[in-house]
PDB file of C-alpha atoms in Angstrom:
ATOM      1  CA  LEU E 324       0.000   0.000   0.000  1.00  0.00           C
ATOM      2  CA  PRO E 325       2.718   2.593   0.732  1.00  0.00           C
ATOM      3  CA  LEU E 326       4.189   1.867  -2.710  1.00  0.00           C
ATOM      4  CA  CYS E 327       0.783   2.251  -4.384  1.00  0.00           C
ATOM      5  CA  PHE E 328      -0.005   5.542  -2.654  1.00  0.00           C
ATOM      6  CA  ASP E 329       3.460   6.868  -3.425  1.00  0.00           C
ATOM      7  CA  LEU E 330       2.858   6.066  -7.095  1.00  0.00           C
ATOM      8  CA  ILE E 331      -0.581   7.708  -7.436  1.00  0.00           C
ATOM      9  CA  PRO E 332       0.496  11.403  -7.572  1.00  0.00           C
ATOM     10  CA  ARG E 333       3.055  10.492 -10.250  1.00  0.00           C
ATOM     11  CA  LEU E 334       0.601   8.767 -12.588  1.00  0.00           C
ATOM     12  CA  PRO E 335      -0.015  10.344 -16.040  1.00  0.00           C
ATOM     13  CA  VAL E 336      -2.434  13.233 -15.502  1.00  0.00           C
ATOM     14  CA  ASP E 337      -4.041  12.974 -18.945  1.00  0.00           C
ATOM     15  CA  VAL E 338      -5.360   9.396 -18.566  1.00  0.00           C
ATOM     16  CA  GLN E 339      -8.730  10.170 -17.004  1.00  0.00           C
ATOM     17  CA  PRO E 340      -9.995   6.582 -16.438  1.00  0.00           C
ATOM     18  CA  LEU E 341      -6.756   5.855 -14.584  1.00  0.00           C
ATOM     19  CA  ARG E 342      -7.252   8.935 -12.427  1.00  0.00           C
ATOM     20  CA  PHE E 343     -10.843   7.869 -11.750  1.00  0.00           C
ATOM     21  CA  THR E 344      -9.689   4.429 -10.558  1.00  0.00           C
ATOM     22  CA  ALA E 345      -6.880   5.890  -8.434  1.00  0.00           C
ATOM     23  CA  SER E 346      -9.350   8.268  -6.767  1.00  0.00           C
ATOM     24  CA  LYS E 347     -11.703   5.375  -5.951  1.00  0.00           C
ATOM     25  CA  PHE E 348      -8.709   3.465  -4.572  1.00  0.00           C
ATOM     26  CA  ILE E 349      -7.868   6.315  -2.186  1.00  0.00           C
ATOM     27  CA  GLY E 350     -11.416   6.382  -0.822  1.00  0.00           C
ATOM     28  CA  LYS E 351     -11.648   2.625  -0.347  1.00  0.00           C
ATOM     29  CA  TYR E 352      -8.472   2.589   1.740  1.00  0.00           C
ATOM     30  CA  ALA E 353      -9.473   5.577   3.869  1.00  0.00           C
ATOM     31  CA  ALA E 354      -9.354   3.432   7.026  1.00  0.00           C
ATOM     32  CA  TRP E 355      -5.736   2.490   6.313  1.00  0.00           C
ATOM     33  CA  LEU E 356      -4.797   6.088   5.517  1.00  0.00           C
ATOM     34  CA  ALA E 357      -6.324   7.193   8.826  1.00  0.00           C
ATOM     35  CA  ILE E 358      -3.577   5.308  10.685  1.00  0.00           C
ATOM     36  CA  HIS E 359      -0.865   6.277   8.171  1.00  0.00           C
ATOM     37  CA  PRO E 360      -1.498  10.043   7.855  1.00  0.00           C
ATOM     38  CA  ASP E 361       2.047  10.693   6.585  1.00  0.00           C
ATOM     39  CA  VAL E 362       1.045   9.014   3.310  1.00  0.00           C
ATOM     40  CA  LEU E 363      -2.037  11.235   2.913  1.00  0.00           C
ATOM     41  CA  SER E 364      -0.444  14.665   2.371  1.00  0.00           C
ATOM     42  CA  PRO E 365       0.079  14.420  -1.433  1.00  0.00           C
ATOM     43  CA  LEU E 366      -3.199  12.577  -1.998  1.00  0.00           C
ATOM     44  CA  LEU E 367      -5.620  15.325  -0.941  1.00  0.00           C
ATOM     45  CA  PRO E 368      -4.264  17.798  -3.561  1.00  0.00           C
ATOM     46  CA  TYR E 369      -4.521  14.976  -6.096  1.00  0.00           C
ATOM     47  CA  LEU E 370      -8.220  14.553  -5.276  1.00  0.00           C
ATOM     48  CA  ALA E 371      -8.804  18.307  -5.262  1.00  0.00           C
ATOM     49  CA  GLN E 372      -7.360  18.611  -8.769  1.00  0.00           C
ATOM     50  CA  GLY E 373      -9.566  15.750  -9.934  1.00  0.00           C
ATOM     51  CA  LEU E 374     -12.698  17.703  -8.951  1.00  0.00           C
ATOM     52  CA  SER E 375     -12.195  19.849 -12.058  1.00  0.00           C
ATOM     53  CA  ILE E 376     -12.199  16.824 -14.407  1.00  0.00           C
ATOM     54  CA  PRO E 377     -15.717  15.708 -15.426  1.00  0.00           C
ATOM     55  CA  VAL E 378     -14.886  11.982 -15.570  1.00  0.00           C
ATOM     56  CA  CYS E 379     -13.230  12.046 -12.145  1.00  0.00           C
ATOM     57  CA  ALA E 380     -15.211  14.638 -10.181  1.00  0.00           C
ATOM     58  CA  ARG E 381     -17.706  12.183  -8.677  1.00  0.00           C
ATOM     59  CA  ALA E 382     -15.040   9.662  -7.628  1.00  0.00           C
ATOM     60  CA  CYS E 383     -12.906  12.404  -6.065  1.00  0.00           C
ATOM     61  CA  ALA E 384     -15.835  13.897  -4.134  1.00  0.00           C
ATOM     62  CA  VAL E 385     -16.812  10.505  -2.684  1.00  0.00           C
ATOM     63  CA  ALA E 386     -13.175   9.706  -1.838  1.00  0.00           C
ATOM     64  CA  ILE E 387     -12.859  12.995   0.064  1.00  0.00           C
ATOM     65  CA  LYS E 388     -16.023  12.161   2.011  1.00  0.00           C
ATOM     66  CA  GLU E 389     -14.709   8.687   2.833  1.00  0.00           C
ATOM     67  CA  LEU E 390     -11.445  10.165   4.107  1.00  0.00           C
ATOM     68  CA  CYS E 391     -13.400  12.601   6.266  1.00  0.00           C
ATOM     69  CA  GLU E 392     -15.517   9.776   7.691  1.00  0.00           C
ATOM     70  CA  ARG E 393     -12.320   8.135   8.944  1.00  0.00           C
ATOM     71  CA  SER E 394     -10.698  11.337  10.195  1.00  0.00           C
ATOM     72  CA  ASN E 395      -8.964  11.339  13.568  1.00  0.00           C
ATOM     73  CA  GLN E 396      -6.491  13.451  15.500  1.00  0.00           C
ATOM     74  CA  GLN E 397      -3.554  12.023  13.555  1.00  0.00           C
ATOM     75  CA  MET E 398      -5.220  12.557  10.190  1.00  0.00           C
ATOM     76  CA  ALA E 399      -6.288  16.174  10.891  1.00  0.00           C
ATOM     77  CA  ILE E 400      -8.166  16.522   7.621  1.00  0.00           C
ATOM     78  CA  GLY E 401     -10.972  18.821   8.782  1.00  0.00           C
ATOM     79  CA  GLU E 402      -9.272  22.175   8.199  1.00  0.00           C
ATOM     80  CA  PRO E 403      -7.832  21.524   4.702  1.00  0.00           C
ATOM     81  CA  VAL E 404     -11.104  20.021   3.469  1.00  0.00           C
ATOM     82  CA  LEU E 405     -13.084  22.944   4.914  1.00  0.00           C
ATOM     83  CA  GLN E 406     -10.830  25.359   3.020  1.00  0.00           C
ATOM     84  CA  LEU E 407     -11.265  23.307  -0.143  1.00  0.00           C
ATOM     85  CA  TYR E 408     -15.034  23.252   0.266  1.00  0.00           C
ATOM     86  CA  ASN E 409     -15.239  27.016   0.782  1.00  0.00           C
ATOM     87  CA  GLU E 410     -13.310  27.544  -2.451  1.00  0.00           C
ATOM     88  CA  ILE E 411     -15.721  25.258  -4.293  1.00  0.00           C
ATOM     89  CA  SER E 412     -18.968  26.637  -2.888  1.00  0.00           C
ATOM     90  CA  ASN E 413     -18.024  30.308  -3.241  1.00  0.00           C
ATOM     91  CA  LYS E 414     -17.424  30.130  -6.987  1.00  0.00           C
ATOM     92  CA  PRO E 415     -19.900  32.338  -8.908  1.00  0.00           C
ATOM     93  CA  THR E 416     -22.763  30.442 -10.565  1.00  0.00           C
ATOM     94  CA  SER E 417     -21.621  31.905 -13.879  1.00  0.00           C
ATOM     95  CA  VAL E 418     -18.423  29.834 -13.646  1.00  0.00           C
ATOM     96  CA  SER E 419     -19.036  26.394 -15.139  1.00  0.00           C
ATOM     97  CA  SER E 420     -17.842  23.442 -13.089  1.00  0.00           C
ATOM     98  CA  PRO E 421     -17.903  19.689 -13.667  1.00  0.00           C
ATOM     99  CA  LEU E 422     -18.810  19.258 -10.006  1.00  0.00           C
ATOM    100  CA  THR E 423     -22.552  18.746  -9.590  1.00  0.00           C
ATOM    101  CA  LEU E 424     -24.473  19.840  -6.517  1.00  0.00           C
ATOM    102  CA  VAL E 425     -24.808  16.185  -5.495  1.00  0.00           C
ATOM    103  CA  ASP E 426     -21.018  15.805  -5.593  1.00  0.00           C
ATOM    104  CA  GLU E 427     -20.525  19.057  -3.702  1.00  0.00           C
ATOM    105  CA  LEU E 428     -22.900  17.868  -0.984  1.00  0.00           C
ATOM    106  CA  GLU E 429     -20.825  14.682  -0.654  1.00  0.00           C
ATOM    107  CA  ILE E 430     -17.829  16.873   0.165  1.00  0.00           C
ATOM    108  CA  LEU E 431     -19.875  19.040   2.531  1.00  0.00           C
ATOM    109  CA  GLU E 432     -21.078  15.936   4.363  1.00  0.00           C
ATOM    110  CA  GLY E 433     -17.451  14.895   4.708  1.00  0.00           C
ATOM    111  CA  VAL E 434     -16.507  18.350   5.989  1.00  0.00           C
ATOM    112  CA  CYS E 435     -19.244  18.169   8.632  1.00  0.00           C
ATOM    113  CA  ARG E 436     -18.149  14.724   9.794  1.00  0.00           C
ATOM    114  CA  ALA E 437     -14.466  15.705   9.989  1.00  0.00           C
ATOM    115  CA  ILE E 438     -15.222  18.982  11.752  1.00  0.00           C
ATOM    116  CA  SER E 439     -17.514  17.178  14.202  1.00  0.00           C
ATOM    117  CA  ARG E 440     -14.662  14.829  15.076  1.00  0.00           C
ATOM    118  CA  GLN E 441     -12.266  17.776  15.390  1.00  0.00           C
ATOM    119  CA  ILE E 442     -14.664  19.556  17.757  1.00  0.00           C
ATOM    120  CA  GLN E 443     -14.987  16.391  19.821  1.00  0.00           C
ATOM    121  CA  ASP E 444     -11.219  15.833  19.995  1.00  0.00           C
ATOM    122  CA  THR E 445     -10.403  19.442  20.919  1.00  0.00           C
ATOM    123  CA  GLN E 446     -13.456  19.820  23.212  1.00  0.00           C
ATOM    124  CA  SER E 447     -14.213  23.218  21.691  1.00  0.00           C
ATOM    125  CA  ASP E 448     -17.733  24.623  21.419  1.00  0.00           C
ATOM    126  CA  GLY E 449     -17.507  24.542  17.616  1.00  0.00           C
ATOM    127  CA  SER E 450     -19.279  27.857  17.093  1.00  0.00           C
ATOM    128  CA  ILE E 451     -16.443  29.422  15.076  1.00  0.00           C
ATOM    129  CA  LEU E 452     -16.171  26.431  12.749  1.00  0.00           C
ATOM    130  CA  LEU E 453     -19.950  26.380  12.372  1.00  0.00           C
ATOM    131  CA  ARG E 454     -19.962  30.034  11.319  1.00  0.00           C
ATOM    132  CA  ARG E 455     -17.258  29.374   8.741  1.00  0.00           C
ATOM    133  CA  ILE E 456     -19.540  26.823   7.124  1.00  0.00           C
ATOM    134  CA  VAL E 457     -22.950  28.502   7.341  1.00  0.00           C
ATOM    135  CA  GLU E 458     -22.210  32.233   7.034  1.00  0.00           C
ATOM    136  CA  PRO E 459     -21.329  31.991   3.313  1.00  0.00           C
ATOM    137  CA  ILE E 460     -24.669  30.224   2.788  1.00  0.00           C
ATOM    138  CA  GLY E 461     -26.523  33.044   4.550  1.00  0.00           C
ATOM    139  CA  SER E 462     -24.602  35.699   2.616  1.00  0.00           C
ATOM    140  CA  ARG E 463     -25.509  34.124  -0.712  1.00  0.00           C
ATOM    141  CA  LEU E 464     -29.152  33.654   0.306  1.00  0.00           C
ATOM    142  CA  SER E 465     -29.462  37.297   1.356  1.00  0.00           C
ATOM    143  CA  VAL E 466     -28.365  38.339  -2.134  1.00  0.00           C
ATOM    144  CA  VAL E 467     -30.309  35.904  -4.311  1.00  0.00           C
ATOM    145  CA  VAL E 468     -33.722  36.283  -2.656  1.00  0.00           C
ATOM    146  CA  GLU E 469     -33.622  40.013  -3.440  1.00  0.00           C
ATOM    147  CA  SER E 470     -32.297  39.634  -6.966  1.00  0.00           C
ATOM    148  CA  PRO E 471     -34.811  40.340  -9.759  1.00  0.00           C
ATOM    149  CA  HIS E 472     -33.166  37.568 -11.775  1.00  0.00           C
ATOM    150  CA  CYS E 473     -33.412  34.976  -9.010  1.00  0.00           C
ATOM    151  CA  ASP E 474     -34.010  31.417 -10.185  1.00  0.00           C
ATOM    152  CA  ILE E 475     -35.336  28.999  -7.564  1.00  0.00           C
ATOM    153  CA  LYS E 476     -33.652  25.880  -8.873  1.00  0.00           C
ATOM    154  CA  ARG E 477     -30.321  27.549  -9.614  1.00  0.00           C
ATOM    155  CA  ASP E 478     -29.995  30.063  -6.771  1.00  0.00           C
ATOM    156  CA  ILE E 479     -32.129  29.135  -3.760  1.00  0.00           C
ATOM    157  CA  VAL E 480     -32.595  25.347  -3.682  1.00  0.00           C
ATOM    158  CA  PRO E 481     -28.831  24.579  -3.656  1.00  0.00           C
ATOM    159  CA  GLU E 482     -28.344  26.826  -0.608  1.00  0.00           C
ATOM    160  CA  ILE E 483     -31.178  25.104   1.254  1.00  0.00           C
ATOM    161  CA  ASP E 484     -29.696  21.710   0.391  1.00  0.00           C
ATOM    162  CA  ARG E 485     -26.322  22.850   1.734  1.00  0.00           C
ATOM    163  CA  LEU E 486     -27.895  24.092   4.959  1.00  0.00           C
ATOM    164  CA  THR E 487     -29.859  20.849   5.340  1.00  0.00           C
ATOM    165  CA  THR E 488     -26.651  18.850   4.961  1.00  0.00           C
ATOM    166  CA  VAL E 489     -25.055  20.887   7.742  1.00  0.00           C
ATOM    167  CA  VAL E 490     -28.024  20.322  10.033  1.00  0.00           C
ATOM    168  CA  ARG E 491     -27.930  16.569   9.345  1.00  0.00           C
ATOM    169  CA  TYR E 492     -24.225  15.869   9.715  1.00  0.00           C
ATOM    170  CA  LEU E 493     -22.538  18.565  11.816  1.00  0.00           C
ATOM    171  CA  VAL E 494     -22.438  17.737  15.533  1.00  0.00           C
ATOM    172  CA  VAL E 495     -21.789  20.761  17.729  1.00  0.00           C
ATOM    173  CA  PRO E 496     -22.097  20.728  21.543  1.00  0.00           C
ATOM    174  CA  LYS E 497     -24.847  22.788  23.078  1.00  0.00           C
ATOM    175  CA  SER E 498     -23.878  26.052  24.735  1.00  0.00           C
ATOM    176  CA  GLN E 499     -23.750  26.385  28.503  1.00  0.00           C
ATOM    177  CA  ASP E 500     -27.345  27.635  28.662  1.00  0.00           C
ATOM    178  CA  GLY E 501     -28.533  24.563  26.747  1.00  0.00           C
ATOM    179  CA  SER E 502     -29.213  26.309  23.445  1.00  0.00           C
ATOM    180  CA  SER E 503     -28.117  24.851  20.111  1.00  0.00           C
ATOM    181  CA  HIS E 504     -25.567  26.720  18.001  1.00  0.00           C
ATOM    182  CA  ILE E 505     -26.929  25.072  14.856  1.00  0.00           C
ATOM    183  CA  VAL E 506     -30.531  26.064  15.603  1.00  0.00           C
ATOM    184  CA  GLU E 507     -29.372  29.618  16.258  1.00  0.00           C
ATOM    185  CA  ALA E 508     -27.475  29.676  12.957  1.00  0.00           C
ATOM    186  CA  VAL E 509     -30.518  28.478  11.017  1.00  0.00           C
ATOM    187  CA  HIS E 510     -32.744  30.916  12.879  1.00  0.00           C
ATOM    188  CA  ALA E 511     -30.442  33.780  11.878  1.00  0.00           C
ATOM    189  CA  MET E 512     -31.037  33.114   8.174  1.00  0.00           C
ATOM    190  CA  TRP E 513     -34.672  32.027   8.412  1.00  0.00           C
ATOM    191  CA  GLN E 514     -35.720  35.517   7.328  1.00  0.00           C
ATOM    192  CA  PHE E 515     -34.208  34.869   3.910  1.00  0.00           C
ATOM    193  CA  LEU E 516     -36.019  31.535   3.555  1.00  0.00           C
ATOM    194  CA  GLU E 517     -39.265  33.183   4.650  1.00  0.00           C
ATOM    195  CA  ALA E 518     -38.711  35.955   2.085  1.00  0.00           C
ATOM    196  CA  ALA E 519     -38.180  33.323  -0.609  1.00  0.00           C
ATOM    197  CA  SER E 520     -41.401  31.498   0.338  1.00  0.00           C
ATOM    198  CA  TYR E 521     -43.371  34.771   0.172  1.00  0.00           C
ATOM    199  CA  ARG E 522     -41.829  35.602  -3.185  1.00  0.00           C
ATOM    200  CA  PHE E 523     -42.544  32.159  -4.662  1.00  0.00           C
ATOM    201  CA  PRO E 524     -45.611  30.981  -2.698  1.00  0.00           C
ATOM    202  CA  GLN E 525     -46.770  28.464  -5.321  1.00  0.00           C
ATOM    203  CA  ASP E 526     -43.485  26.650  -5.908  1.00  0.00           C
ATOM    204  CA  PRO E 527     -43.742  23.059  -4.566  1.00  0.00           C
ATOM    205  CA  ILE E 528     -39.999  22.322  -4.773  1.00  0.00           C
ATOM    206  CA  LEU E 529     -39.121  25.348  -2.630  1.00  0.00           C
ATOM    207  CA  ALA E 530     -41.817  24.439  -0.118  1.00  0.00           C
ATOM    208  CA  GLU E 531     -40.576  20.838   0.133  1.00  0.00           C
ATOM    209  CA  LYS E 532     -36.956  21.919   0.601  1.00  0.00           C
ATOM    210  CA  ILE E 533     -37.806  24.418   3.356  1.00  0.00           C
ATOM    211  CA  CYS E 534     -40.024  21.895   5.162  1.00  0.00           C
ATOM    212  CA  ARG E 535     -37.330  19.246   4.931  1.00  0.00           C
ATOM    213  CA  LEU E 536     -34.776  21.630   6.441  1.00  0.00           C
ATOM    214  CA  HIS E 537     -37.213  22.496   9.229  1.00  0.00           C
TER     215      HIS E 537
END
């Protein structure tokens, strides 16, 4: 295995099926990589580069999630994957990307799982990390719901799906007074979701997404 993982970053970059298989290989051996974190450092950039290749994007996204599911104190993958995810999700919608929303949500699920483990290991309250994930969602929502060119499927639904993924997979300890940081974060941006529902009161997809988040 060390020989195989050492070879992967040096494989020909223009053979896309080979890159697809190598990316799947990384994900399937995530448990082994979790106890050999020194081997992992060149592999995460390899997966990140593969996200821009249509044939490989899905395999790379799933591999990143699988690595995050196995994250531990030695692996310490939460921070680099969070930075990678923020770069992906903050790209303008006008910029075409081979990464679908489904693939992006795979990465976000991985981010939430890795960050949850990091919060548990460090015994922090997690509020700062939570804000780093959800504040960009709120910022984008605040803009799109007021835009005259807003499209529900393109602009609003993806943000609700991202927020729902955070609610499902991010585990943050309650504050000392017993309140939930995640509930507070969702409550802070509920005004934008309410504005969207008033603006598009007859749209069944929007209604389903908001109810599912709730």
